[in-house]
Short mmCIF file of C-alpha atoms in Angstrom, two decimals:
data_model
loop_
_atom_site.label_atom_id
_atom_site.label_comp_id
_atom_site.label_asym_id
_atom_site.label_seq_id
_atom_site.Cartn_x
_atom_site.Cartn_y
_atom_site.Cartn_z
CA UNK P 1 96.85 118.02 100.27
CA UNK P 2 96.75 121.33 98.70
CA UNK P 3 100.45 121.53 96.66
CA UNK P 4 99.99 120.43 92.91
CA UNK P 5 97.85 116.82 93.30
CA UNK P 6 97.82 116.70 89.68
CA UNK P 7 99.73 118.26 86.34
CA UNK P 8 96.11 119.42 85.90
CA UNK P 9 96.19 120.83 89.58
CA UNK P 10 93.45 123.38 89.39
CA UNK P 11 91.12 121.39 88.32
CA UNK P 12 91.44 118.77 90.91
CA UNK P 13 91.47 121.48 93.80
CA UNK P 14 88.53 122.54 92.41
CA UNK P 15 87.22 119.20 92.26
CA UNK P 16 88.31 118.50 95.67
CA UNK P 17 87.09 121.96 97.24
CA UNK P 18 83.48 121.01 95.08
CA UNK P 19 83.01 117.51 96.65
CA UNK P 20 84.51 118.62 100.24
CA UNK P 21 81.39 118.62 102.39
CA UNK P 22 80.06 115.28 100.20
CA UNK P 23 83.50 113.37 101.00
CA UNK P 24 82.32 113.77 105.18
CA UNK P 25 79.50 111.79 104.46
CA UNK P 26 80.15 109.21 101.71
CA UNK P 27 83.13 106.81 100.40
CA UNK P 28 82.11 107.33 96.57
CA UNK P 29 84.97 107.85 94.40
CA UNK P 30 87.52 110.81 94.78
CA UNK P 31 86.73 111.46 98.07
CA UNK P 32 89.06 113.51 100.36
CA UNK P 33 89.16 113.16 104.50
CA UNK P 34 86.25 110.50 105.22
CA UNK P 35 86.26 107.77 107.18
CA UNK P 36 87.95 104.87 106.44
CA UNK P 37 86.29 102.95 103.71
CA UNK P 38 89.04 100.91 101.88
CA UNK P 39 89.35 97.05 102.32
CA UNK P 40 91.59 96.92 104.78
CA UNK P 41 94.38 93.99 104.47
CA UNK P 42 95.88 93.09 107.57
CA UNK P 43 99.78 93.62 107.17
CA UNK P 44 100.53 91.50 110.34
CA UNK P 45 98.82 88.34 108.49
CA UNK P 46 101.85 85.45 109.39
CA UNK P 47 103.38 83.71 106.14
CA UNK P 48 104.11 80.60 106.80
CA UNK P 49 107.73 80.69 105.46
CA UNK P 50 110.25 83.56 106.29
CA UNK P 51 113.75 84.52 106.04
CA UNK P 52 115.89 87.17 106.49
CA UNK P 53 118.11 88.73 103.86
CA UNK P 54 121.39 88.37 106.31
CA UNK P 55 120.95 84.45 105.58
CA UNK P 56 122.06 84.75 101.86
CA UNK P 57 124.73 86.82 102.37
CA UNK P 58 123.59 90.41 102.39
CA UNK P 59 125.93 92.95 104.83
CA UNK P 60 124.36 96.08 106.27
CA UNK P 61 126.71 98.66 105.92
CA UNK P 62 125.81 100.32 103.46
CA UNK P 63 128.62 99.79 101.43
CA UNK P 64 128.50 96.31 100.47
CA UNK P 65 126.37 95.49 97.38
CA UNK P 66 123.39 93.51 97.95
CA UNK P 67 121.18 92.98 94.98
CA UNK P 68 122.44 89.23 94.03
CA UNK P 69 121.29 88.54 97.86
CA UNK P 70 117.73 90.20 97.65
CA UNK P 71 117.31 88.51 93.81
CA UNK P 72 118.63 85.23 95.18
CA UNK P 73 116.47 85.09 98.85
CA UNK P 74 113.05 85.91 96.49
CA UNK P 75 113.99 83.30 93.78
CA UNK P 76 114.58 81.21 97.36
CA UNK P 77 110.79 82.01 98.66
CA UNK P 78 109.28 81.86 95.49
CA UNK P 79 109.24 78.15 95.80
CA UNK P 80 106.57 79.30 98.59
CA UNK P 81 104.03 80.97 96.61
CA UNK P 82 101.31 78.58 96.50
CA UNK P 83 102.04 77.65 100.30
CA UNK P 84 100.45 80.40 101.79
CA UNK P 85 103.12 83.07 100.69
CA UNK P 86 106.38 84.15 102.44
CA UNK P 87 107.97 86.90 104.13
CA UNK P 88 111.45 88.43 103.49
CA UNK P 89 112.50 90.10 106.47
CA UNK P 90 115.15 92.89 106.35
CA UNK P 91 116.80 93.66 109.66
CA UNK P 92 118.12 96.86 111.02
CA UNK P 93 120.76 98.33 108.95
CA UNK P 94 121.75 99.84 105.14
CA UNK P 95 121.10 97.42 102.65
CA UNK P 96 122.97 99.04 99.54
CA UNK P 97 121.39 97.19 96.02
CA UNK P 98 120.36 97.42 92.70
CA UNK P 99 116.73 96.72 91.33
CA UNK P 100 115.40 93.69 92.36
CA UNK P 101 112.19 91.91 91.53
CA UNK P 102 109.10 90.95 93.91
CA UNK P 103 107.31 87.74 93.23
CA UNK P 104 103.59 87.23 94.03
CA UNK P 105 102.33 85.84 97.61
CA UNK P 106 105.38 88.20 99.36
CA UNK P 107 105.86 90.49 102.14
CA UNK P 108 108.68 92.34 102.19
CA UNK P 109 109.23 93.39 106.00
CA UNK P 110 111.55 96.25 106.78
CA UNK P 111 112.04 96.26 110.74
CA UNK P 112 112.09 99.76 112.60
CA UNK P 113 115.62 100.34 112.20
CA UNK P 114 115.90 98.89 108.07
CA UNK P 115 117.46 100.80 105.54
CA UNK P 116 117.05 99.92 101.77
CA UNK P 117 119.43 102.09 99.50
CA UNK P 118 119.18 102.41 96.02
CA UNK P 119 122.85 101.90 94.10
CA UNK P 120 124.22 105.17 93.06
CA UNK P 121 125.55 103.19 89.32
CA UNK P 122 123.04 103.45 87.29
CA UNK P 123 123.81 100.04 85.55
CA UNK P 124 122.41 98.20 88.38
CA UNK P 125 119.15 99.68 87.55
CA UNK P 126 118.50 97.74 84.28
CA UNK P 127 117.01 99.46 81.23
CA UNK P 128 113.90 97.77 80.01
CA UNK P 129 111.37 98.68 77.68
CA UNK P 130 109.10 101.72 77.97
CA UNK P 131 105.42 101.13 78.82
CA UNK P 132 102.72 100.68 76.25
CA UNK P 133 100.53 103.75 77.66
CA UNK P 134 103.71 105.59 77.15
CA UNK P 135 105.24 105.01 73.73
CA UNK P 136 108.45 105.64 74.90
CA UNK P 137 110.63 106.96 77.93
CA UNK P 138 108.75 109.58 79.61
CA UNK P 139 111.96 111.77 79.54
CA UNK P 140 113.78 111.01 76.28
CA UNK P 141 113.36 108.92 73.81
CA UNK P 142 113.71 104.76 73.66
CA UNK P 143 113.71 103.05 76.99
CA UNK P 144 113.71 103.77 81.06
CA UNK P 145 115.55 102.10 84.03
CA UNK P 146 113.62 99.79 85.90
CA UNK P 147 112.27 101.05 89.55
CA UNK P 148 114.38 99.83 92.35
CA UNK P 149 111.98 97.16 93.40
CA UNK P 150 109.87 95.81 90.61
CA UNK P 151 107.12 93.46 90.71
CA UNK P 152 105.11 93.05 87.29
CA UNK P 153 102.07 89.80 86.84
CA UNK P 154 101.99 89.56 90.57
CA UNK P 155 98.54 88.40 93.11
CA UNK P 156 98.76 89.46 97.02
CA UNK P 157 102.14 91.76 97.38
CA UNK P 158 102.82 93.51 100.45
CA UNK P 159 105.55 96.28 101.37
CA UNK P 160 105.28 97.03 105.02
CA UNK P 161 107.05 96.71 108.28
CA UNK P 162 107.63 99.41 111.57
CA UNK P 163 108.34 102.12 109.96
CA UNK P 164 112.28 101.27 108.04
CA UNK P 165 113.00 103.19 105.08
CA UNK P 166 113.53 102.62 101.51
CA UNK P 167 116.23 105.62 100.32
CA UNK P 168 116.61 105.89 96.32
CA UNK P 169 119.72 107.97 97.23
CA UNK P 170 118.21 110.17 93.82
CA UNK P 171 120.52 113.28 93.49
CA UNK P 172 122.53 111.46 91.17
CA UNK P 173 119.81 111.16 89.14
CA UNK P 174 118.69 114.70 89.46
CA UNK P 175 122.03 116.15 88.91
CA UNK P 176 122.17 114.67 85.56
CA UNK P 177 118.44 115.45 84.93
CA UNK P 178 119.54 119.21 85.44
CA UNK P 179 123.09 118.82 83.76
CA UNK P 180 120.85 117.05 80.80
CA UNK P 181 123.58 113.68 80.76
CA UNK P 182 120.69 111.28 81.15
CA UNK P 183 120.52 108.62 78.86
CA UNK P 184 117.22 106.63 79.48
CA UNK P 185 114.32 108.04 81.88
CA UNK P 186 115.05 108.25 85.60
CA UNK P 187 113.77 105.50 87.57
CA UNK P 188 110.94 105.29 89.71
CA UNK P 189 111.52 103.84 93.74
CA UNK P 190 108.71 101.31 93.15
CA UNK P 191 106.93 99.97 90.76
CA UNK P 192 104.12 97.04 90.08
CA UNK P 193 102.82 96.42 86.90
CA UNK P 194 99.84 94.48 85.92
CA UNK P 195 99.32 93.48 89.26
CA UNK P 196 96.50 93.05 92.05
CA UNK P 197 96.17 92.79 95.71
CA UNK P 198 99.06 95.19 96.45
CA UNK P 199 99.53 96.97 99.89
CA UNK P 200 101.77 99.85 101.01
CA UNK P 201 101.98 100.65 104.47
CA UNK P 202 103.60 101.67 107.18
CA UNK P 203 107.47 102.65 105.63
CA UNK P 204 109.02 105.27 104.98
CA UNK P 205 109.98 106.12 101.27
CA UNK P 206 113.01 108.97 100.01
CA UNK P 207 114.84 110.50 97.40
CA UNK P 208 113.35 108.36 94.65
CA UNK P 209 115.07 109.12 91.51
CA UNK P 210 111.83 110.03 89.79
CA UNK P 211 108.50 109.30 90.42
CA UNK P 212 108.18 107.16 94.00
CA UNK P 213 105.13 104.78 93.58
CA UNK P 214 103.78 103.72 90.49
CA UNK P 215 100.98 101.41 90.62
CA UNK P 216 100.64 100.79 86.70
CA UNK P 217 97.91 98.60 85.07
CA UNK P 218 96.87 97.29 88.63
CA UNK P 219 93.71 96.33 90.45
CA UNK P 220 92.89 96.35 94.37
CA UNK P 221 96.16 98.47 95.21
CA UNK P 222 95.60 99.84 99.19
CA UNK P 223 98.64 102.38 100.29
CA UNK P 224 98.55 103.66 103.90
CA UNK P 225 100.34 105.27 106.44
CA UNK P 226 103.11 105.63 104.36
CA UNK P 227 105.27 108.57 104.46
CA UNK P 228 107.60 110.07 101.27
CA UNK P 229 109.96 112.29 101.22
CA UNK P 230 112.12 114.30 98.58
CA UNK P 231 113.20 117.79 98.77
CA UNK P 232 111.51 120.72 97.24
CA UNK P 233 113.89 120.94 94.61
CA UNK P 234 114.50 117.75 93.29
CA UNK P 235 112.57 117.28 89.49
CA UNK P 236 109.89 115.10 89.00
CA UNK P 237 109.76 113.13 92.25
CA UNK P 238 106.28 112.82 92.35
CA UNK P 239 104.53 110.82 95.66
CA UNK P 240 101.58 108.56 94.64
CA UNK P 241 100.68 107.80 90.64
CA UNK P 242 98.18 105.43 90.40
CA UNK P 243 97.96 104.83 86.09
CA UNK P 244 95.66 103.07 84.02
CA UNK P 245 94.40 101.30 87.77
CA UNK P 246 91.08 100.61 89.81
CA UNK P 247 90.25 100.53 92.68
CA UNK P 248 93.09 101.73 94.39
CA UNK P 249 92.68 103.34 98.16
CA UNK P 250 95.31 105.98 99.19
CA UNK P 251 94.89 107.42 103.31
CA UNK P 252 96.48 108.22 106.53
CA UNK P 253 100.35 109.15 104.11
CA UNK P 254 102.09 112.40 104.89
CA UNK P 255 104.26 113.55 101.45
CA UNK P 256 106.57 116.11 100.60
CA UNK P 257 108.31 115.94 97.14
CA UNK P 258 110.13 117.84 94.49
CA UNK P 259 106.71 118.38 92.36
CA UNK P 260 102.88 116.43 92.56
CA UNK P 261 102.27 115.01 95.82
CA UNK P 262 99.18 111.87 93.81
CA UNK P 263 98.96 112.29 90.23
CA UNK P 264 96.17 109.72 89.05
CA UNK P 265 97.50 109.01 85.44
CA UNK P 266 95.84 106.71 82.78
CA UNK P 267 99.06 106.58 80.12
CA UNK P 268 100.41 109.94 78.29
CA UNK P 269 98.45 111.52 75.50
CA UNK P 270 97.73 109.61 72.27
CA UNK P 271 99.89 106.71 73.75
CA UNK P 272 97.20 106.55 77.18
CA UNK P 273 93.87 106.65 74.82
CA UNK P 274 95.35 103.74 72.30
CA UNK P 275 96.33 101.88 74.97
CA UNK P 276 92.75 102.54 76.16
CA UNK P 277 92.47 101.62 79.94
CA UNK P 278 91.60 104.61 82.28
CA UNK P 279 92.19 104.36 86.14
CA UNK P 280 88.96 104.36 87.81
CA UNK P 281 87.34 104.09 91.57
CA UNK P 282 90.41 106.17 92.94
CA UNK P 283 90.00 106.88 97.03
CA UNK P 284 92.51 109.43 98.65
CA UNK P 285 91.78 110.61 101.94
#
């Protein structure tokens, strides 16, 4: 992890290269390439209750749009939540949709062969208020789309599955980033807000629109084994941002992006210190 970690990237590779030979030997906070320390949540854990996305009417070919069947099979398991939690399971093919929202107590399962794809119309990524930490868009002025999938309030989420992908199909979002024809911020890919008990593993995440996973205002967030992708030259797509969270373990992820591979945020200038909650107890290795 030596490309830009942070926008304050010398600092952290001097803190990193500083606390190197420490990291080897201890699991204290910051530390690089030691041996598994984090909680570990077991992804396999069975919900009691799951469905797959095919049975309310979602097509996988990548053409069809799907959001009203991912927002209507979560409304669907939400009457699950305090029966041990469900699982949505999405089956081999391209699921084209919109931004949908996560509910607590869920596992959304992409099998080997899954393909989420973020809509290319940027009205089915809603525009909703900018965050508190931030004052306003982090781009421009007034408010930002929503991520692709959203989760905000939420206890015990979990994004996993062998390995599918989840595709933000971004460059129409960089290309009017560059041509300067946005009209709200970019999007991020994900996004959980005020949430705790989140875990990230074993998928495959590209082209996010802007930054690719935002755990904002969050406690106990574990991401693993996760891979991201965006090319070199797209603007902004940044890998990991943990902001204003704790305890949050990052390991085992391979990521190439556009700009900062983890940025560990706490809100953006004046904005971050009123809002007044720093991220703290940070593990990447």
């Amino acid at each position: 992890m030596r490309r830009r970690l942070t926008d304050g990237g010398t600092f952290l590779l001097q803190l990193v290269d500083g606390f190197l030979v420490l990291a080897l030997f201890s699991c204290s906070t910051w530390t690089v390439w030691s041996s598994s320390c984090c909680n570990q949540i077991n992804s396999y854990e069975v919900r009691p209750h799951s469905v797959s996305i095919t049975e309310f009417g979602a097509v996988g070919d990548g053409i069809t749009l799907n959001t009203i069947a991912f927002q209507n099979a979560i409304f669907y398991l939400n009457s699950f939540a305090d029966k041990g939690g469900a699982k949505l399971f999405v089956p081999a093919g391209r699921w084209l949709t919109g931004s949908f929202d996560l509910i607590s107590h869920l596992t959304l399962w992409l099998d080997n062969d899954a393909v989420i794809l973020g809509s290319m119309n940027s009205d089915d990524w809603p525009v909703v208020d900018p965050l508190p930490s931030y004052g306003h868009g982090r781009e421009l002025p007034g408010g930002r789309h929503r991520s692709l999938i959203y989760g905000r309030n939420l206890t015990d989420v979990v994004i996993t599955g062998n390995n599918g992908t989840i595709d933000g199909q971004g460059s129409i979002w960089w290309n009017n980033f560059w041509n300067k024809t946005l009209n709200y911020t970019r999007p991020h890919l994900v996004e959980l807000m005020n949430s705790t008990g989140v875990l990230i593993s074993n998928v495959t995440f590209m082209n996010s629109p802007f930054w690719t996973i935002h755990p904002v205002y969050c406690s106990h967030v574990t991401i693993q084994n996760v891979t991201i992708i965006a090319p070199l030259s797209s603007p902004n797509t940044d890998g990991i941002n943990p902001d204003s969270s704790d305890n949050v373990c990052i390991e085992d992820c391979y990521i190439s992006t556009g700009d900062d591979l983890i940025s560990i945020k706490s809100g953006w200038d004046g904005y971050g210190i009123s809002f007044g909650r720093p991220s703290t107890n940070i593990n990447i290795r």
